[in-house]
Short mmCIF file of C-alpha atoms and ligand atoms in Angstrom, two decimals:
data_model
loop_
_atom_site.label_atom_id
_atom_site.label_comp_id
_atom_site.label_asym_id
_atom_site.label_seq_id
_atom_site.Cartn_x
_atom_site.Cartn_y
_atom_site.Cartn_z
CA MET A 494 113.76 85.56 84.16
CA LEU A 495 115.22 87.57 86.98
CA THR A 496 113.28 89.74 89.20
CA LEU A 497 114.51 92.48 91.48
CA GLY A 498 112.34 92.66 94.52
CA ILE A 499 112.73 96.30 96.74
CA GLU A 500 110.79 96.57 99.78
CA THR A 501 111.14 99.98 101.90
CA SER A 502 107.81 100.41 103.11
CA CYS A 503 108.81 100.88 106.96
CA ASP A 504 111.77 100.29 108.95
CA GLU A 505 113.72 97.51 106.41
CA THR A 506 115.50 98.07 103.58
CA SER A 507 115.55 94.94 101.59
CA CYS A 508 116.49 93.76 97.92
CA ALA A 509 116.01 90.19 96.65
CA VAL A 510 116.76 88.50 93.46
CA LEU A 511 114.07 85.94 92.54
CA GLU A 512 114.49 83.55 89.55
CA ASN A 513 111.15 82.66 87.46
CA GLY A 514 109.32 83.61 90.75
CA ASN A 515 110.15 80.79 92.56
CA ARG A 516 113.78 80.48 93.69
CA ILE A 517 115.13 82.80 96.09
CA LEU A 518 118.58 83.98 95.17
CA SER A 519 119.03 86.31 97.42
CA ASN A 520 117.12 88.16 100.03
CA VAL A 521 118.91 90.98 101.61
CA VAL A 522 117.47 92.83 104.50
CA SER A 523 118.96 95.76 106.49
CA SER A 524 116.82 96.47 109.30
CA SER A 525 116.92 99.70 111.52
CA LEU A 526 115.30 98.40 114.32
CA ALA A 527 118.39 99.24 117.09
CA LYS A 528 117.90 102.86 116.27
CA HIS A 529 114.43 102.47 117.19
CA LYS A 530 114.58 100.65 120.09
CA PRO A 531 115.08 103.66 122.72
CA PHE A 532 111.52 105.55 121.43
CA GLY A 533 109.55 102.39 121.68
CA GLY A 534 108.32 102.43 118.32
CA VAL A 535 109.64 103.08 114.47
CA VAL A 536 110.14 106.78 114.04
CA PRO A 537 109.45 107.45 110.72
CA GLU A 538 112.32 110.11 109.61
CA ILE A 539 114.84 107.45 110.89
CA ALA A 540 113.59 104.76 109.09
CA SER A 541 113.62 106.86 105.74
CA ARG A 542 117.11 108.37 106.32
CA HIS A 543 117.89 104.44 106.89
CA CYS A 544 116.50 103.33 103.88
CA LEU A 545 118.21 105.99 101.75
CA GLU A 546 121.47 105.24 103.77
CA GLN A 547 121.38 101.32 102.82
CA ILE A 548 119.38 101.03 99.50
CA ASP A 549 122.49 101.14 97.29
CA PHE A 550 125.02 98.89 99.64
CA VAL A 551 121.88 96.51 99.83
CA PHE A 552 121.33 96.29 96.05
CA LYS A 553 124.86 95.52 95.16
CA THR A 554 125.05 93.01 98.26
CA ALA A 555 122.29 91.03 96.72
CA LEU A 556 123.31 91.27 93.40
CA ARG A 557 127.08 89.83 94.63
CA LYS A 558 125.43 87.09 96.79
CA THR A 559 124.08 85.74 93.29
CA LYS A 560 126.79 86.20 90.78
CA VAL A 561 123.75 87.81 88.90
CA ALA A 562 125.18 91.37 86.80
CA GLU A 563 122.82 94.17 86.58
CA LYS A 564 122.41 93.57 82.99
CA ASP A 565 120.77 89.78 83.70
CA LEU A 566 117.86 91.35 85.33
CA GLY A 567 114.65 91.29 83.43
CA LEU A 568 111.84 93.00 85.98
CA ILE A 569 111.66 95.22 88.94
CA ALA A 570 109.22 94.76 91.54
CA VAL A 571 108.79 97.72 94.53
CA THR A 572 106.80 98.24 97.19
CA GLN A 573 104.41 101.38 95.98
CA GLY A 574 102.37 101.28 99.41
CA PRO A 575 100.91 100.87 101.89
CA GLY A 576 103.65 102.26 104.65
CA LEU A 577 105.77 105.31 105.37
CA VAL A 578 105.84 107.96 102.67
CA GLY A 579 109.68 108.70 103.28
CA SER A 580 110.89 105.07 103.04
CA LEU A 581 108.43 104.10 100.18
CA LEU A 582 109.90 107.05 97.95
CA VAL A 583 113.36 105.84 98.80
CA GLY A 584 112.70 102.40 97.05
CA LEU A 585 110.38 103.82 94.36
CA SER A 586 112.92 106.27 93.25
CA PHE A 587 115.82 103.54 93.04
CA ALA A 588 113.74 101.17 91.18
CA LYS A 589 112.49 104.00 88.56
CA ALA A 590 115.79 104.97 88.28
CA LEU A 591 117.39 101.32 87.90
CA ALA A 592 114.92 100.46 85.64
CA TYR A 593 115.16 103.58 83.50
CA GLN A 594 119.17 102.77 83.13
CA LEU A 595 118.64 99.34 82.37
CA GLY A 596 116.27 99.64 79.88
CA ILE A 597 113.61 97.09 81.59
CA PRO A 598 110.22 97.01 83.14
CA PHE A 599 109.13 97.61 86.75
CA VAL A 600 105.80 97.00 88.92
CA GLY A 601 104.89 98.42 91.67
CA VAL A 602 103.84 96.11 94.33
CA ASN A 603 101.20 96.07 97.42
CA HIS A 604 103.42 95.18 100.33
CA LEU A 605 99.84 93.50 101.80
CA GLU A 606 99.50 91.34 98.72
CA GLY A 607 103.25 90.95 98.97
CA HIS A 608 103.21 89.40 102.08
CA LEU A 609 100.48 86.73 100.93
CA ALA A 610 102.50 86.09 97.93
CA ALA A 611 105.41 85.00 100.50
CA ASN A 612 103.56 81.84 100.65
CA PHE A 613 103.69 80.91 97.29
CA ILE A 614 107.48 80.84 96.22
CA GLY A 615 108.56 77.71 95.23
CA ARG A 616 105.16 76.03 96.55
CA PRO A 617 102.06 74.88 94.20
CA LEU A 618 99.57 77.56 94.40
CA PRO A 619 96.35 76.99 96.43
CA ARG A 620 93.03 75.89 94.74
CA HIS A 621 91.14 79.12 94.41
CA PRO A 622 89.47 80.82 96.11
CA TYR A 623 91.09 81.67 99.43
CA ILE A 624 90.78 83.64 102.44
CA GLY A 625 93.71 85.92 103.11
CA LEU A 626 94.42 86.91 106.58
CA ILE A 627 97.14 89.63 106.68
CA VAL A 628 98.20 90.29 110.42
CA SER A 629 101.12 92.41 110.60
CA GLY A 630 102.33 95.87 112.53
CA GLY A 631 100.32 98.06 110.50
CA HIS A 632 97.33 95.98 109.45
CA THR A 633 95.12 93.62 110.16
CA GLU A 634 92.66 92.14 107.19
CA LEU A 635 90.45 89.59 106.28
CA THR A 636 90.36 89.13 102.22
CA VAL A 637 88.68 86.63 99.84
CA HIS A 638 90.40 86.07 96.78
CA ARG A 639 88.67 84.75 93.69
CA ASN A 640 89.61 84.21 90.33
CA GLY A 641 92.39 86.72 90.54
CA SER A 642 90.08 89.63 92.56
CA VAL A 643 90.21 90.29 95.98
CA LYS A 644 87.52 91.43 98.15
CA ILE A 645 88.21 93.11 101.61
CA LEU A 646 85.78 91.17 104.29
CA GLY A 647 86.84 92.97 107.21
CA SER A 648 89.76 95.02 108.64
CA THR A 649 90.58 96.33 112.01
CA VAL A 650 88.66 99.35 113.45
CA ASP A 651 91.40 100.54 115.29
CA ASP A 652 94.84 99.20 116.22
CA ALA A 653 96.25 96.82 113.89
CA VAL A 654 97.12 93.27 115.88
CA GLY A 655 100.81 93.78 115.91
CA GLU A 656 100.55 97.14 116.98
CA ALA A 657 98.30 95.66 119.81
CA TYR A 658 101.21 93.42 120.93
CA ASP A 659 104.11 96.45 120.81
CA LYS A 660 101.79 98.54 122.68
CA SER A 661 101.34 95.94 125.18
CA ALA A 662 104.92 94.80 125.27
CA LYS A 663 105.52 98.33 126.02
CA LEU A 664 103.38 98.57 128.98
CA LEU A 665 104.89 95.91 130.45
CA GLY A 666 108.27 96.98 129.99
CA LEU A 667 109.40 94.44 127.60
CA GLY A 668 110.77 96.50 124.54
CA TYR A 669 110.34 96.48 120.98
CA PRO A 670 109.02 95.05 118.69
CA GLY A 671 106.76 93.42 121.41
CA GLY A 672 105.11 90.51 119.36
CA PRO A 673 108.03 88.00 119.75
CA LEU A 674 108.87 88.88 123.25
CA ILE A 675 105.19 88.31 124.34
CA ASP A 676 105.06 85.25 122.35
CA ARG A 677 108.30 84.05 124.04
CA LEU A 678 106.89 84.67 127.58
CA ALA A 679 103.25 83.19 126.85
CA GLN A 680 104.58 79.79 126.37
CA LYS A 681 105.68 79.93 130.22
CA GLY A 682 102.28 81.26 131.24
CA ASN A 683 98.92 80.11 131.86
CA PRO A 684 96.60 81.22 129.11
CA GLN A 685 93.58 81.12 131.20
CA ALA A 686 94.97 83.43 133.88
CA PHE A 687 93.51 86.64 132.81
CA ARG A 688 89.74 86.84 130.99
CA PHE A 689 89.82 89.60 128.63
CA THR A 690 86.34 90.69 127.11
CA LYS A 691 85.24 90.69 123.43
CA PRO A 692 85.25 94.19 121.85
CA ARG A 693 82.24 94.66 119.84
CA GLN A 694 82.58 95.71 116.21
CA GLU A 695 80.46 97.16 113.35
CA GLY A 696 81.12 94.14 110.91
CA ARG A 697 81.01 90.41 111.52
CA PHE A 698 84.70 90.13 109.91
CA ASP A 699 86.18 93.51 111.56
CA PHE A 700 88.57 93.22 114.48
CA SER A 701 89.61 95.75 117.36
CA PHE A 702 92.45 95.63 119.14
CA SER A 703 92.91 98.78 121.19
CA GLY A 704 90.60 97.72 124.14
CA ILE A 705 92.88 94.62 125.33
CA LYS A 706 95.61 97.24 125.47
CA THR A 707 93.63 99.15 127.66
CA ALA A 708 92.56 96.08 129.42
CA VAL A 709 96.13 95.08 129.77
CA ARG A 710 97.23 98.38 131.57
CA ASN A 711 94.42 98.22 134.00
CA VAL A 712 95.49 94.62 135.20
CA ILE A 713 99.52 96.32 135.68
CA ALA A 714 97.71 99.25 137.57
CA SER A 715 95.76 96.28 139.83
CA PRO A 716 96.84 95.01 143.20
CA VAL A 717 97.29 91.60 141.14
CA CYS A 718 100.26 93.13 139.79
CA SER A 719 101.47 95.50 142.33
CA ALA A 720 105.53 95.29 143.11
CA PRO A 721 107.87 93.54 143.61
CA ARG A 722 107.54 92.16 139.84
CA ASN A 723 106.28 88.71 139.54
CA ASP A 724 108.07 86.68 136.82
CA ARG A 725 104.41 84.45 136.77
CA ILE A 726 102.30 87.14 136.67
CA LEU A 727 104.32 88.69 133.78
CA ASN A 728 104.11 85.32 132.01
CA ASP A 729 100.35 84.69 132.82
CA LEU A 730 99.36 88.03 131.60
CA CYS A 731 101.14 87.36 128.14
CA ALA A 732 99.61 84.20 127.77
CA SER A 733 96.28 85.19 128.28
CA PHE A 734 96.67 88.24 125.82
CA GLN A 735 97.94 85.97 123.44
CA GLU A 736 95.37 83.49 123.74
CA THR A 737 92.63 86.01 123.30
CA VAL A 738 93.96 87.86 120.67
CA VAL A 739 94.82 84.75 118.59
CA GLY A 740 91.32 83.07 119.69
CA TRP A 741 89.84 86.33 117.74
CA LEU A 742 91.65 86.04 114.78
CA VAL A 743 91.20 82.44 114.23
CA GLU A 744 87.30 82.57 115.16
CA LYS A 745 86.67 84.99 112.38
CA THR A 746 88.81 83.51 109.92
CA ILE A 747 86.85 80.30 110.30
CA ASP A 748 83.76 82.03 110.18
CA ALA A 749 85.16 84.03 106.99
CA CYS A 750 85.72 80.27 105.35
CA ARG A 751 82.47 78.84 106.22
CA THR A 752 80.35 82.02 105.26
CA GLN A 753 82.31 82.20 101.82
CA LYS A 754 82.73 78.14 101.45
CA VAL A 755 86.21 78.47 101.04
CA LYS A 756 88.68 75.80 101.75
CA GLU A 757 91.80 77.32 101.81
CA VAL A 758 93.56 80.07 104.38
CA VAL A 759 96.50 82.03 103.32
CA VAL A 760 98.27 84.05 106.33
CA GLY A 761 100.82 86.84 105.86
CA GLY A 762 102.28 89.73 107.65
CA GLY A 763 105.14 89.61 110.64
CA VAL A 764 102.20 88.13 113.32
CA SER A 765 102.06 85.12 110.98
CA ALA A 766 105.29 84.12 113.10
CA ASN A 767 103.39 83.59 116.08
CA SER A 768 103.78 80.47 117.49
CA ARG A 769 99.95 79.82 119.00
CA LEU A 770 98.54 81.43 115.91
CA ARG A 771 100.32 79.05 113.44
CA ARG A 772 99.14 76.10 116.11
CA LEU A 773 95.58 77.10 116.80
CA LEU A 774 94.54 77.89 113.23
CA GLY A 775 96.00 74.60 112.03
CA GLU A 776 93.86 72.64 115.07
CA GLU A 777 90.65 74.84 114.27
CA ALA A 778 90.85 74.40 110.42
CA ARG A 779 91.08 70.76 110.40
CA PRO A 780 87.59 69.71 111.49
CA TYR A 781 86.47 71.69 108.56
CA GLY A 782 88.98 70.51 106.09
CA ILE A 783 90.27 73.74 105.89
CA ARG A 784 93.91 73.75 104.51
CA VAL A 785 96.10 76.86 105.93
CA TRP A 786 99.36 78.28 104.52
CA PHE A 787 101.97 80.11 106.51
CA PRO A 788 104.82 81.62 105.18
CA PRO A 789 108.37 79.86 106.12
CA LEU A 790 109.44 82.09 109.05
CA ALA A 791 112.46 83.79 107.25
CA LEU A 792 109.59 85.16 105.18
CA THR A 793 107.03 86.75 107.76
CA VAL A 794 109.36 89.67 108.56
CA ASP A 795 109.24 92.55 105.88
CA ASN A 796 111.45 91.29 102.95
CA ALA A 797 112.13 92.03 98.89
CA ALA A 798 111.71 88.32 97.99
CA MET A 799 107.67 88.62 98.52
CA ILE A 800 107.69 91.73 96.63
CA ALA A 801 109.51 90.23 94.03
CA ARG A 802 106.99 87.02 93.81
CA ARG A 803 104.46 89.32 93.76
CA GLY A 804 105.62 91.37 91.21
CA TRP A 805 106.42 88.76 89.14
CA GLU A 806 102.77 87.38 89.29
CA LEU A 807 101.45 91.09 88.40
CA TYR A 808 104.20 90.99 85.60
CA ARG A 809 103.01 87.92 83.98
CA ASN A 810 99.19 89.08 84.23
CA GLY A 811 100.28 91.88 81.83
CA LYS A 812 101.02 94.64 84.29
CA ARG A 813 103.68 97.49 83.82
CA SER A 814 104.00 100.68 85.79
CA ASP A 815 104.83 103.86 84.33
CA TRP A 816 107.34 106.69 85.23
CA LYS A 817 104.47 108.66 86.64
CA ILE A 818 103.66 106.45 89.68
CA SER A 819 104.22 107.83 93.23
CA ALA A 820 104.19 106.12 96.68
CA LEU A 821 100.50 105.66 97.90
CA PRO A 822 101.35 105.38 101.78
CA ASN A 823 97.26 104.38 102.24
CA MET A 824 97.64 101.87 99.29
CA ARG A 825 94.60 99.01 99.76
CA ILE A 826 95.30 95.52 99.11
CA GLY A 827 94.12 94.66 95.49
CA GLU A 828 94.90 98.18 94.05
CA SER A 829 98.52 96.74 92.80
O1 KG4 B 1014 104.77 92.75 108.73
P1 KG4 B 1014 105.63 93.54 109.71
O2 KG4 B 1014 107.13 92.78 109.59
O3 KG4 B 1014 105.65 94.89 109.69
C1 KG4 B 1014 104.55 95.73 109.24
O4 KG4 B 1014 104.72 95.75 107.55
O5 KG4 B 1014 103.93 96.38 109.70
O6 KG4 B 1014 105.17 93.19 110.64
C2 KG4 B 1014 105.49 93.76 112.14
C3 KG4 B 1014 104.90 93.22 113.34
C4 KG4 B 1014 105.45 93.98 114.92
O7 KG4 B 1014 104.27 94.45 115.11
C5 KG4 B 1014 105.98 92.49 115.50
O8 KG4 B 1014 105.80 92.67 116.91
C6 KG4 B 1014 105.25 91.82 115.19
O9 KG4 B 1014 104.90 91.74 113.83
N1 KG4 B 1014 105.39 90.17 115.34
C7 KG4 B 1014 104.82 89.38 116.05
C8 KG4 B 1014 105.48 87.99 116.25
N2 KG4 B 1014 106.73 88.44 115.39
C9 KG4 B 1014 106.65 89.59 114.92
N3 KG4 B 1014 103.59 89.18 116.51
C10 KG4 B 1014 103.23 88.42 117.69
N4 KG4 B 1014 104.20 87.38 117.60
C11 KG4 B 1014 105.42 86.92 116.96
N5 KG4 B 1014 106.28 85.83 117.11
ZN1 ZN B 1015 104.75 94.02 106.23
#
């Protein structure tokens, strides 16, 4: 079966063709990133306009690359939420119109479930149950997945981890998006140079990242950082920030595995590209016999192949969406 995936939850417009849920025939992503750079973050109106301008071209390109004809498609999987409502509506309207025209089913997919599903394309499935760690620009969630059902163990109480990277990078004058930029500089710095205090949270598995952004601002304003700009201090600050943030993610994830008696962790979202997270989580999990899954780097960014995969899984479990569904900007994991 050929599944067309459509992803327009934020600043990317993506279409993918997936064969039998496991072979990516094409995965075309058009990003509006450059248009947002001058503003230091995503501007929703610019993002949705870009999706509208790009969707038809991206769809046709995804088909052309596979030599698949429209009539060969058997299913459409489309991001229903969470995300920016304007962007989501572009993909959803396109998916409905195409499904109607072709007379094929379509399935609304949760974007965060898609991020986790990116791990399973062409790979054997984890032995259930597993812990999900979702780390993106908009979300930070720890979940437990048992027999097809999902429970949220904890979330961020303020900023998402990717947001903390982006805001701190902006304070440091590095540009947008901040995650890859901080990750790169961190590799040249001393992770012990600055100490950041751990936030206090409501729940054991909740996260908080707004305090560390303020702490970064305070370091920048302090005499250590007075002009002229010093590369060593910048690298040390990035390394210390990264070590702290990744340390919190890893600590809570391992704690979740141990309390839930789970031996598998599946990571997804833009921050799953982070080099330190990839290494440290693997190292900390090993002594407990916990296996860690990261998606291939190309599938860490928002893309339609992961949505196609999740939609295909849902379809196989009997899910079909009807014409009445609408975009859900605050859709929670487990709702699709
Ligand atoms: O999942 P994603 O593409 O979009 C959302 O659904 O939010 O995630 C984007 C986020 C941005 O905040 C970006 O800075 C972050 O992922 N990111 C990283 C890295 N690459 C991307 N954060 C840390 N380290 C990276 N290497
Ligand atoms: Zn995402």
